[in-house]
JSON list of C-alpha atoms and ligand atoms in Angstrom, two decimals:
[
{"chain": "A", "resi": 836, "resn": "MET", "atom": "CA", "xyz": [-0.35, -41.84, 82.85]},
{"chain": "A", "resi": 837, "resn": "THR", "atom": "CA", "xyz": [2.88, -42.71, 81.08]},
{"chain": "A", "resi": 838, "resn": "ALA", "atom": "CA", "xyz": [3.78, -40.88, 77.90]},
{"chain": "A", "resi": 839, "resn": "PRO", "atom": "CA", "xyz": [3.21, -42.84, 74.70]},
{"chain": "A", "resi": 840, "resn": "THR", "atom": "CA", "xyz": [6.34, -44.22, 73.12]},
{"chain": "A", "resi": 841, "resn": "TYR", "atom": "CA", "xyz": [7.19, -42.84, 69.73]},
{"chain": "A", "resi": 842, "resn": "TYR", "atom": "CA", "xyz": [9.66, -44.85, 67.67]},
{"chain": "A", "resi": 843, "resn": "VAL", "atom": "CA", "xyz": [11.42, -43.28, 64.73]},
{"chain": "A", "resi": 844, "resn": "THR", "atom": "CA", "xyz": [14.39, -44.60, 62.82]},
{"chain": "A", "resi": 845, "resn": "THR", "atom": "CA", "xyz": [16.25, -44.33, 59.52]},
{"chain": "A", "resi": 846, "resn": "THR", "atom": "CA", "xyz": [17.39, -46.80, 56.93]},
{"chain": "A", "resi": 847, "resn": "ILE", "atom": "CA", "xyz": [20.80, -48.19, 57.75]},
{"chain": "A", "resi": 848, "resn": "PRO", "atom": "CA", "xyz": [23.12, -47.33, 54.86]},
{"chain": "A", "resi": 849, "resn": "TYR", "atom": "CA", "xyz": [25.87, -49.49, 53.39]},
{"chain": "A", "resi": 850, "resn": "VAL", "atom": "CA", "xyz": [29.20, -47.92, 54.24]},
{"chain": "A", "resi": 851, "resn": "ASN", "atom": "CA", "xyz": [31.03, -48.57, 50.95]},
{"chain": "A", "resi": 852, "resn": "ALA", "atom": "CA", "xyz": [31.67, -44.81, 50.63]},
{"chain": "A", "resi": 853, "resn": "SER", "atom": "CA", "xyz": [31.46, -41.59, 52.62]},
{"chain": "A", "resi": 854, "resn": "PRO", "atom": "CA", "xyz": [27.96, -40.38, 53.53]},
{"chain": "A", "resi": 855, "resn": "HIS", "atom": "CA", "xyz": [26.15, -38.48, 50.79]},
{"chain": "A", "resi": 856, "resn": "LEU", "atom": "CA", "xyz": [23.66, -35.66, 51.01]},
{"chain": "A", "resi": 857, "resn": "GLY", "atom": "CA", "xyz": [20.62, -37.92, 50.55]},
{"chain": "A", "resi": 858, "resn": "PHE", "atom": "CA", "xyz": [21.32, -39.76, 53.78]},
{"chain": "A", "resi": 859, "resn": "ALA", "atom": "CA", "xyz": [22.09, -36.53, 55.63]},
{"chain": "A", "resi": 860, "resn": "LEU", "atom": "CA", "xyz": [18.63, -35.32, 54.59]},
{"chain": "A", "resi": 861, "resn": "GLU", "atom": "CA", "xyz": [17.00, -38.52, 55.85]},
{"chain": "A", "resi": 862, "resn": "LEU", "atom": "CA", "xyz": [18.76, -38.19, 59.22]},
{"chain": "A", "resi": 863, "resn": "VAL", "atom": "CA", "xyz": [17.67, -34.57, 59.58]},
{"chain": "A", "resi": 864, "resn": "GLN", "atom": "CA", "xyz": [14.06, -35.43, 58.70]},
{"chain": "A", "resi": 865, "resn": "ALA", "atom": "CA", "xyz": [13.97, -38.23, 61.30]},
{"chain": "A", "resi": 866, "resn": "ASP", "atom": "CA", "xyz": [15.57, -35.87, 63.80]},
{"chain": "A", "resi": 867, "resn": "VAL", "atom": "CA", "xyz": [12.86, -33.25, 63.21]},
{"chain": "A", "resi": 868, "resn": "LEU", "atom": "CA", "xyz": [10.19, -35.86, 63.98]},
{"chain": "A", "resi": 869, "resn": "ALA", "atom": "CA", "xyz": [12.02, -37.04, 67.11]},
{"chain": "A", "resi": 870, "resn": "ARG", "atom": "CA", "xyz": [12.46, -33.52, 68.48]},
{"chain": "A", "resi": 871, "resn": "HIS", "atom": "CA", "xyz": [8.86, -32.62, 67.72]},
{"chain": "A", "resi": 872, "resn": "ARG", "atom": "CA", "xyz": [7.53, -35.65, 69.62]},
{"chain": "A", "resi": 873, "resn": "ARG", "atom": "CA", "xyz": [9.86, -35.06, 72.58]},
{"chain": "A", "resi": 874, "resn": "GLN", "atom": "CA", "xyz": [8.55, -31.50, 72.84]},
{"chain": "A", "resi": 875, "resn": "ARG", "atom": "CA", "xyz": [5.02, -32.89, 72.94]},
{"chain": "A", "resi": 876, "resn": "GLY", "atom": "CA", "xyz": [6.02, -35.01, 75.92]},
{"chain": "A", "resi": 877, "resn": "ASP", "atom": "CA", "xyz": [6.27, -38.40, 74.22]},
{"chain": "A", "resi": 878, "resn": "ALA", "atom": "CA", "xyz": [8.91, -40.92, 75.24]},
{"chain": "A", "resi": 879, "resn": "VAL", "atom": "CA", "xyz": [10.94, -41.06, 72.04]},
{"chain": "A", "resi": 880, "resn": "ARG", "atom": "CA", "xyz": [13.21, -43.84, 70.90]},
{"chain": "A", "resi": 881, "resn": "PHE", "atom": "CA", "xyz": [15.37, -42.80, 67.94]},
{"chain": "A", "resi": 882, "resn": "PRO", "atom": "CA", "xyz": [18.04, -45.27, 66.86]},
{"chain": "A", "resi": 883, "resn": "SER", "atom": "CA", "xyz": [20.11, -45.12, 63.69]},
{"chain": "A", "resi": 884, "resn": "GLY", "atom": "CA", "xyz": [23.16, -47.01, 62.48]},
{"chain": "A", "resi": 885, "resn": "THR", "atom": "CA", "xyz": [25.05, -48.55, 59.59]},
{"chain": "A", "resi": 886, "resn": "ASP", "atom": "CA", "xyz": [24.85, -51.79, 57.63]},
{"chain": "A", "resi": 887, "resn": "ASP", "atom": "CA", "xyz": [28.44, -53.00, 57.73]},
{"chain": "A", "resi": 888, "resn": "ASN", "atom": "CA", "xyz": [27.74, -56.43, 56.17]},
{"chain": "A", "resi": 889, "resn": "SER", "atom": "CA", "xyz": [27.36, -56.10, 52.45]},
{"chain": "A", "resi": 890, "resn": "LEU", "atom": "CA", "xyz": [29.01, -57.25, 49.24]},
{"chain": "A", "resi": 891, "resn": "LYS", "atom": "CA", "xyz": [29.30, -53.58, 48.22]},
{"chain": "A", "resi": 892, "resn": "ASN", "atom": "CA", "xyz": [31.54, -52.93, 51.21]},
{"chain": "A", "resi": 893, "resn": "VAL", "atom": "CA", "xyz": [33.71, -55.95, 50.36]},
{"chain": "A", "resi": 894, "resn": "LEU", "atom": "CA", "xyz": [34.11, -54.83, 46.72]},
{"chain": "A", "resi": 895, "resn": "ALA", "atom": "CA", "xyz": [34.90, -51.22, 47.71]},
{"chain": "A", "resi": 896, "resn": "ALA", "atom": "CA", "xyz": [37.58, -52.42, 50.15]},
{"chain": "A", "resi": 897, "resn": "ALA", "atom": "CA", "xyz": [39.13, -54.70, 47.50]},
{"chain": "A", "resi": 898, "resn": "ALA", "atom": "CA", "xyz": [39.22, -51.80, 45.00]},
{"chain": "A", "resi": 899, "resn": "GLU", "atom": "CA", "xyz": [41.08, -49.68, 47.57]},
{"chain": "A", "resi": 900, "resn": "GLY", "atom": "CA", "xyz": [43.38, -52.51, 48.60]},
{"chain": "A", "resi": 901, "resn": "VAL", "atom": "CA", "xyz": [42.41, -52.35, 52.28]},
{"chain": "A", "resi": 902, "resn": "SER", "atom": "CA", "xyz": [40.67, -54.90, 54.51]},
{"chain": "A", "resi": 903, "resn": "THR", "atom": "CA", "xyz": [36.87, -54.82, 54.64]},
{"chain": "A", "resi": 904, "resn": "GLN", "atom": "CA", "xyz": [36.94, -54.05, 58.38]},
{"chain": "A", "resi": 905, "resn": "GLU", "atom": "CA", "xyz": [39.29, -51.13, 57.82]},
{"chain": "A", "resi": 906, "resn": "LEU", "atom": "CA", "xyz": [37.08, -49.60, 55.14]},
{"chain": "A", "resi": 907, "resn": "VAL", "atom": "CA", "xyz": [33.92, -50.23, 57.15]},
{"chain": "A", "resi": 908, "resn": "ASP", "atom": "CA", "xyz": [35.39, -48.72, 60.33]},
{"chain": "A", "resi": 909, "resn": "ARG", "atom": "CA", "xyz": [36.51, -45.58, 58.52]},
{"chain": "A", "resi": 910, "resn": "ASN", "atom": "CA", "xyz": [33.27, -44.98, 56.65]},
{"chain": "A", "resi": 911, "resn": "ALA", "atom": "CA", "xyz": [30.91, -45.97, 59.46]},
{"chain": "A", "resi": 912, "resn": "GLY", "atom": "CA", "xyz": [32.84, -43.55, 61.67]},
{"chain": "A", "resi": 913, "resn": "ALA", "atom": "CA", "xyz": [32.09, -40.78, 59.15]},
{"chain": "A", "resi": 914, "resn": "PHE", "atom": "CA", "xyz": [28.37, -41.61, 59.25]},
{"chain": "A", "resi": 915, "resn": "GLU", "atom": "CA", "xyz": [28.26, -41.55, 63.04]},
{"chain": "A", "resi": 916, "resn": "ALA", "atom": "CA", "xyz": [30.22, -38.29, 63.10]},
{"chain": "A", "resi": 917, "resn": "LEU", "atom": "CA", "xyz": [27.38, -36.52, 61.27]},
{"chain": "A", "resi": 918, "resn": "ARG", "atom": "CA", "xyz": [25.81, -36.18, 64.68]},
{"chain": "A", "resi": 919, "resn": "GLY", "atom": "CA", "xyz": [27.89, -33.11, 65.54]},
{"chain": "A", "resi": 920, "resn": "PRO", "atom": "CA", "xyz": [27.64, -30.90, 62.44]},
{"chain": "A", "resi": 921, "resn": "LEU", "atom": "CA", "xyz": [23.98, -31.81, 61.79]},
{"chain": "A", "resi": 922, "resn": "TRP", "atom": "CA", "xyz": [22.97, -31.46, 65.48]},
{"chain": "A", "resi": 923, "resn": "LEU", "atom": "CA", "xyz": [21.33, -34.88, 65.47]},
{"chain": "A", "resi": 924, "resn": "SER", "atom": "CA", "xyz": [19.65, -36.24, 68.58]},
{"chain": "A", "resi": 925, "resn": "PHE", "atom": "CA", "xyz": [19.53, -40.00, 67.88]},
{"chain": "A", "resi": 926, "resn": "ASP", "atom": "CA", "xyz": [19.78, -41.92, 71.15]},
{"chain": "A", "resi": 927, "resn": "ASP", "atom": "CA", "xyz": [21.44, -45.04, 69.76]},
{"chain": "A", "resi": 928, "resn": "PHE", "atom": "CA", "xyz": [23.74, -45.84, 66.85]},
{"chain": "A", "resi": 929, "resn": "ILE", "atom": "CA", "xyz": [24.10, -49.51, 65.93]},
{"chain": "A", "resi": 930, "resn": "ARG", "atom": "CA", "xyz": [26.81, -50.81, 63.63]},
{"chain": "A", "resi": 931, "resn": "THR", "atom": "CA", "xyz": [26.03, -54.32, 62.42]},
{"chain": "A", "resi": 932, "resn": "SER", "atom": "CA", "xyz": [29.68, -55.49, 62.53]},
{"chain": "A", "resi": 933, "resn": "ARG", "atom": "CA", "xyz": [30.64, -53.96, 65.87]},
{"chain": "A", "resi": 934, "resn": "ASN", "atom": "CA", "xyz": [27.68, -53.65, 68.17]},
{"chain": "A", "resi": 935, "resn": "PRO", "atom": "CA", "xyz": [27.49, -56.70, 70.47]},
{"chain": "A", "resi": 936, "resn": "ARG", "atom": "CA", "xyz": [23.71, -56.30, 70.81]},
{"chain": "A", "resi": 937, "resn": "HIS", "atom": "CA", "xyz": [23.15, -56.79, 67.10]},
{"chain": "A", "resi": 938, "resn": "ARG", "atom": "CA", "xyz": [24.01, -60.48, 66.70]},
{"chain": "A", "resi": 939, "resn": "PRO", "atom": "CA", "xyz": [21.76, -61.93, 69.42]},
{"chain": "A", "resi": 940, "resn": "GLY", "atom": "CA", "xyz": [18.91, -59.83, 68.03]},
{"chain": "A", "resi": 941, "resn": "VAL", "atom": "CA", "xyz": [19.42, -61.24, 64.55]},
{"chain": "A", "resi": 942, "resn": "GLU", "atom": "CA", "xyz": [19.68, -64.79, 65.88]},
{"chain": "A", "resi": 943, "resn": "ARG", "atom": "CA", "xyz": [16.46, -64.43, 67.81]},
{"chain": "A", "resi": 944, "resn": "LEU", "atom": "CA", "xyz": [14.62, -63.13, 64.75]},
{"chain": "A", "resi": 945, "resn": "TRP", "atom": "CA", "xyz": [16.01, -65.98, 62.63]},
{"chain": "A", "resi": 946, "resn": "ARG", "atom": "CA", "xyz": [14.99, -68.66, 65.15]},
{"chain": "A", "resi": 947, "resn": "THR", "atom": "CA", "xyz": [11.52, -67.19, 65.50]},
{"chain": "A", "resi": 948, "resn": "CYS", "atom": "CA", "xyz": [11.04, -67.23, 61.71]},
{"chain": "A", "resi": 949, "resn": "ALA", "atom": "CA", "xyz": [12.46, -70.77, 61.46]},
{"chain": "A", "resi": 950, "resn": "ALA", "atom": "CA", "xyz": [10.20, -72.04, 64.26]},
{"chain": "A", "resi": 951, "resn": "SER", "atom": "CA", "xyz": [7.10, -70.79, 62.50]},
{"chain": "A", "resi": 952, "resn": "GLY", "atom": "CA", "xyz": [8.12, -72.40, 59.21]},
{"chain": "A", "resi": 953, "resn": "ASP", "atom": "CA", "xyz": [8.79, -69.16, 57.36]},
{"chain": "A", "resi": 954, "resn": "LEU", "atom": "CA", "xyz": [12.24, -70.14, 56.11]},
{"chain": "A", "resi": 955, "resn": "TYR", "atom": "CA", "xyz": [13.21, -72.61, 53.43]},
{"chain": "A", "resi": 956, "resn": "ARG", "atom": "CA", "xyz": [16.26, -73.41, 51.31]},
{"chain": "A", "resi": 957, "resn": "LYS", "atom": "CA", "xyz": [16.20, -73.27, 47.55]},
{"chain": "A", "resi": 958, "resn": "HIS", "atom": "CA", "xyz": [18.46, -73.13, 44.53]},
{"chain": "A", "resi": 959, "resn": "TYR", "atom": "CA", "xyz": [17.99, -69.82, 42.81]},
{"chain": "A", "resi": 960, "resn": "GLU", "atom": "CA", "xyz": [19.28, -68.31, 39.61]},
{"chain": "A", "resi": 961, "resn": "GLY", "atom": "CA", "xyz": [18.69, -64.74, 38.58]},
{"chain": "A", "resi": 962, "resn": "LEU", "atom": "CA", "xyz": [19.97, -61.38, 37.42]},
{"chain": "A", "resi": 963, "resn": "TYR", "atom": "CA", "xyz": [21.69, -59.54, 40.24]},
{"chain": "A", "resi": 964, "resn": "CYS", "atom": "CA", "xyz": [22.73, -55.89, 40.52]},
{"chain": "A", "resi": 965, "resn": "VAL", "atom": "CA", "xyz": [25.56, -55.48, 43.06]},
{"chain": "A", "resi": 966, "resn": "GLY", "atom": "CA", "xyz": [24.83, -51.73, 43.31]},
{"chain": "A", "resi": 967, "resn": "CYS", "atom": "CA", "xyz": [21.25, -52.39, 44.40]},
{"chain": "A", "resi": 968, "resn": "GLU", "atom": "CA", "xyz": [22.08, -55.65, 46.19]},
{"chain": "A", "resi": 969, "resn": "GLN", "atom": "CA", "xyz": [18.99, -57.21, 44.70]},
{"chain": "A", "resi": 970, "resn": "PHE", "atom": "CA", "xyz": [17.76, -59.53, 41.98]},
{"chain": "A", "resi": 971, "resn": "TYR", "atom": "CA", "xyz": [15.75, -58.23, 39.05]},
{"chain": "A", "resi": 972, "resn": "THR", "atom": "CA", "xyz": [13.29, -60.04, 36.81]},
{"chain": "A", "resi": 973, "resn": "PRO", "atom": "CA", "xyz": [13.94, -59.45, 33.07]},
{"chain": "A", "resi": 974, "resn": "GLY", "atom": "CA", "xyz": [10.75, -57.35, 32.93]},
{"chain": "A", "resi": 975, "resn": "GLU", "atom": "CA", "xyz": [12.07, -54.95, 35.58]},
{"chain": "A", "resi": 976, "resn": "LEU", "atom": "CA", "xyz": [15.23, -54.15, 33.57]},
{"chain": "A", "resi": 977, "resn": "VAL", "atom": "CA", "xyz": [15.46, -51.28, 31.09]},
{"chain": "A", "resi": 978, "resn": "ASP", "atom": "CA", "xyz": [17.10, -52.52, 27.87]},
{"chain": "A", "resi": 979, "resn": "GLY", "atom": "CA", "xyz": [18.64, -55.33, 29.90]},
{"chain": "A", "resi": 980, "resn": "ARG", "atom": "CA", "xyz": [20.13, -52.90, 32.41]},
{"chain": "A", "resi": 981, "resn": "CYS", "atom": "CA", "xyz": [19.45, -52.00, 36.05]},
{"chain": "A", "resi": 982, "resn": "PRO", "atom": "CA", "xyz": [16.81, -49.23, 36.14]},
{"chain": "A", "resi": 983, "resn": "GLU", "atom": "CA", "xyz": [18.70, -47.60, 39.05]},
{"chain": "A", "resi": 984, "resn": "HIS", "atom": "CA", "xyz": [22.33, -47.89, 37.94]},
{"chain": "A", "resi": 985, "resn": "GLY", "atom": "CA", "xyz": [22.16, -48.39, 34.16]},
{"chain": "A", "resi": 986, "resn": "THR", "atom": "CA", "xyz": [24.60, -51.28, 34.51]},
{"chain": "A", "resi": 987, "resn": "GLU", "atom": "CA", "xyz": [24.19, -54.81, 33.24]},
{"chain": "A", "resi": 988, "resn": "PRO", "atom": "CA", "xyz": [23.26, -57.19, 36.06]},
{"chain": "A", "resi": 989, "resn": "GLN", "atom": "CA", "xyz": [25.26, -60.38, 36.64]},
{"chain": "A", "resi": 990, "resn": "ARG", "atom": "CA", "xyz": [23.74, -63.83, 36.31]},
{"chain": "A", "resi": 991, "resn": "VAL", "atom": "CA", "xyz": [24.06, -65.35, 39.76]},
{"chain": "A", "resi": 992, "resn": "ALA", "atom": "CA", "xyz": [23.22, -68.91, 40.80]},
{"chain": "A", "resi": 993, "resn": "GLU", "atom": "CA", "xyz": [23.08, -69.71, 44.49]},
{"chain": "A", "resi": 994, "resn": "GLU", "atom": "CA", "xyz": [21.65, -72.00, 47.11]},
{"chain": "A", "resi": 995, "resn": "ASN", "atom": "CA", "xyz": [20.12, -69.75, 49.72]},
{"chain": "A", "resi": 996, "resn": "TRP", "atom": "CA", "xyz": [17.55, -69.26, 52.44]},
{"chain": "A", "resi": 997, "resn": "PHE", "atom": "CA", "xyz": [14.21, -67.73, 51.52]},
{"chain": "A", "resi": 998, "resn": "PHE", "atom": "CA", "xyz": [11.31, -66.23, 53.45]},
{"chain": "A", "resi": 999, "resn": "ARG", "atom": "CA", "xyz": [7.78, -67.46, 52.77]},
{"chain": "A", "resi": 1000, "resn": "LEU", "atom": "CA", "xyz": [6.34, -64.02, 52.13]},
{"chain": "A", "resi": 1001, "resn": "SER", "atom": "CA", "xyz": [3.28, -65.34, 50.25]},
{"chain": "A", "resi": 1002, "resn": "ARG", "atom": "CA", "xyz": [1.90, -66.65, 53.54]},
{"chain": "A", "resi": 1003, "resn": "TYR", "atom": "CA", "xyz": [1.35, -63.10, 54.71]},
{"chain": "A", "resi": 1004, "resn": "GLN", "atom": "CA", "xyz": [-0.28, -61.68, 51.60]},
{"chain": "A", "resi": 1005, "resn": "ASP", "atom": "CA", "xyz": [-3.88, -61.63, 52.84]},
{"chain": "A", "resi": 1006, "resn": "ARG", "atom": "CA", "xyz": [-2.94, -60.35, 56.28]},
{"chain": "A", "resi": 1007, "resn": "LEU", "atom": "CA", "xyz": [-0.86, -57.54, 54.81]},
{"chain": "A", "resi": 1008, "resn": "LEU", "atom": "CA", "xyz": [-3.66, -56.53, 52.45]},
{"chain": "A", "resi": 1009, "resn": "GLY", "atom": "CA", "xyz": [-6.14, -56.49, 55.34]},
{"chain": "A", "resi": 1010, "resn": "LEU", "atom": "CA", "xyz": [-3.85, -54.42, 57.55]},
{"chain": "A", "resi": 1011, "resn": "ILE", "atom": "CA", "xyz": [-3.13, -51.82, 54.85]},
{"chain": "A", "resi": 1012, "resn": "GLU", "atom": "CA", "xyz": [-6.70, -51.61, 53.57]},
{"chain": "A", "resi": 1013, "resn": "SER", "atom": "CA", "xyz": [-8.14, -51.17, 57.07]},
{"chain": "A", "resi": 1014, "resn": "GLY", "atom": "CA", "xyz": [-5.61, -48.43, 57.85]},
{"chain": "A", "resi": 1015, "resn": "ARG", "atom": "CA", "xyz": [-4.18, -50.30, 60.83]},
{"chain": "A", "resi": 1016, "resn": "LEU", "atom": "CA", "xyz": [-0.92, -50.27, 58.92]},
{"chain": "A", "resi": 1017, "resn": "ARG", "atom": "CA", "xyz": [-0.59, -46.75, 57.57]},
{"chain": "A", "resi": 1018, "resn": "ILE", "atom": "CA", "xyz": [1.60, -45.94, 54.59]},
{"chain": "A", "resi": 1019, "resn": "GLU", "atom": "CA", "xyz": [1.96, -42.31, 53.58]},
{"chain": "A", "resi": 1020, "resn": "PRO", "atom": "CA", "xyz": [1.63, -40.56, 51.21]},
{"chain": "A", "resi": 1021, "resn": "ALA", "atom": "CA", "xyz": [-1.42, -42.18, 49.59]},
{"chain": "A", "resi": 1022, "resn": "ALA", "atom": "CA", "xyz": [0.42, -42.69, 46.30]},
{"chain": "A", "resi": 1023, "resn": "ARG", "atom": "CA", "xyz": [2.95, -44.95, 48.04]},
{"chain": "A", "resi": 1024, "resn": "ARG", "atom": "CA", "xyz": [0.18, -46.76, 49.89]},
{"chain": "A", "resi": 1025, "resn": "ASN", "atom": "CA", "xyz": [-1.52, -47.54, 46.58]},
{"chain": "A", "resi": 1026, "resn": "GLU", "atom": "CA", "xyz": [1.78, -48.64, 45.09]},
{"chain": "A", "resi": 1027, "resn": "VAL", "atom": "CA", "xyz": [2.34, -51.11, 47.93]},
{"chain": "A", "resi": 1028, "resn": "LEU", "atom": "CA", "xyz": [-1.28, -52.31, 47.79]},
{"chain": "A", "resi": 1029, "resn": "ALA", "atom": "CA", "xyz": [-1.00, -52.99, 44.04]},
{"chain": "A", "resi": 1030, "resn": "PHE", "atom": "CA", "xyz": [2.28, -54.83, 44.59]},
{"chain": "A", "resi": 1031, "resn": "VAL", "atom": "CA", "xyz": [0.88, -57.05, 47.33]},
{"chain": "A", "resi": 1032, "resn": "ALA", "atom": "CA", "xyz": [-2.39, -57.66, 45.49]},
{"chain": "A", "resi": 1033, "resn": "ALA", "atom": "CA", "xyz": [-0.49, -58.75, 42.36]},
{"chain": "A", "resi": 1034, "resn": "GLY", "atom": "CA", "xyz": [0.72, -61.71, 44.40]},
{"chain": "A", "resi": 1035, "resn": "LEU", "atom": "CA", "xyz": [3.68, -62.04, 46.74]},
{"chain": "A", "resi": 1036, "resn": "ARG", "atom": "CA", "xyz": [5.71, -64.94, 45.52]},
{"chain": "A", "resi": 1037, "resn": "GLU", "atom": "CA", "xyz": [9.03, -66.18, 46.66]},
{"chain": "A", "resi": 1038, "resn": "LYS", "atom": "CA", "xyz": [11.58, -65.66, 43.92]},
{"chain": "B", "resi": 2068, "resn": "ZN", "atom": "ZN1", "xyz": [21.29, -51.39, 40.46]}
]
């Protein structure tokens, strides 16, 4: 009998600054899970990495007067170097601007989505927070400001690609309600269920 494969990973942080304590905590928590499963005899796969492609990184590099690649290389290096002092046991570290395996993976995912009709182009206008790298609806703002950063979002108009998330609404609800897709703790599960049930619409 082969050991079951246990997959654990982290978010991949933007590297516009040095690592902060919050991400160190996330790495350590993932590492605890990975070590625990290895000790139980599972075949563990534990990748981590950095998101080198973001507007935040570009803006941070411009503010410092260095090239984006220079800033990204320096900061991503600091994230990867956490391995030593934190005694991390991740078995792979993927940087989205440097790792040659990343691009073909992205292209394959894109083509698969395109082939099944999940992608479409649309003109979009909205309120964008660079800090969050996301659009907000006016109702999500607090006194017209980003609930996370307290800054005023920019009005951005763009022609972009979108994913037809609404197609998957019923399937997602079914998977979460039946417990086949488990979200823990229960409070988060209910939050996600309420969000999906309210209607997934493309912005
Ligand atoms: Zn924000």
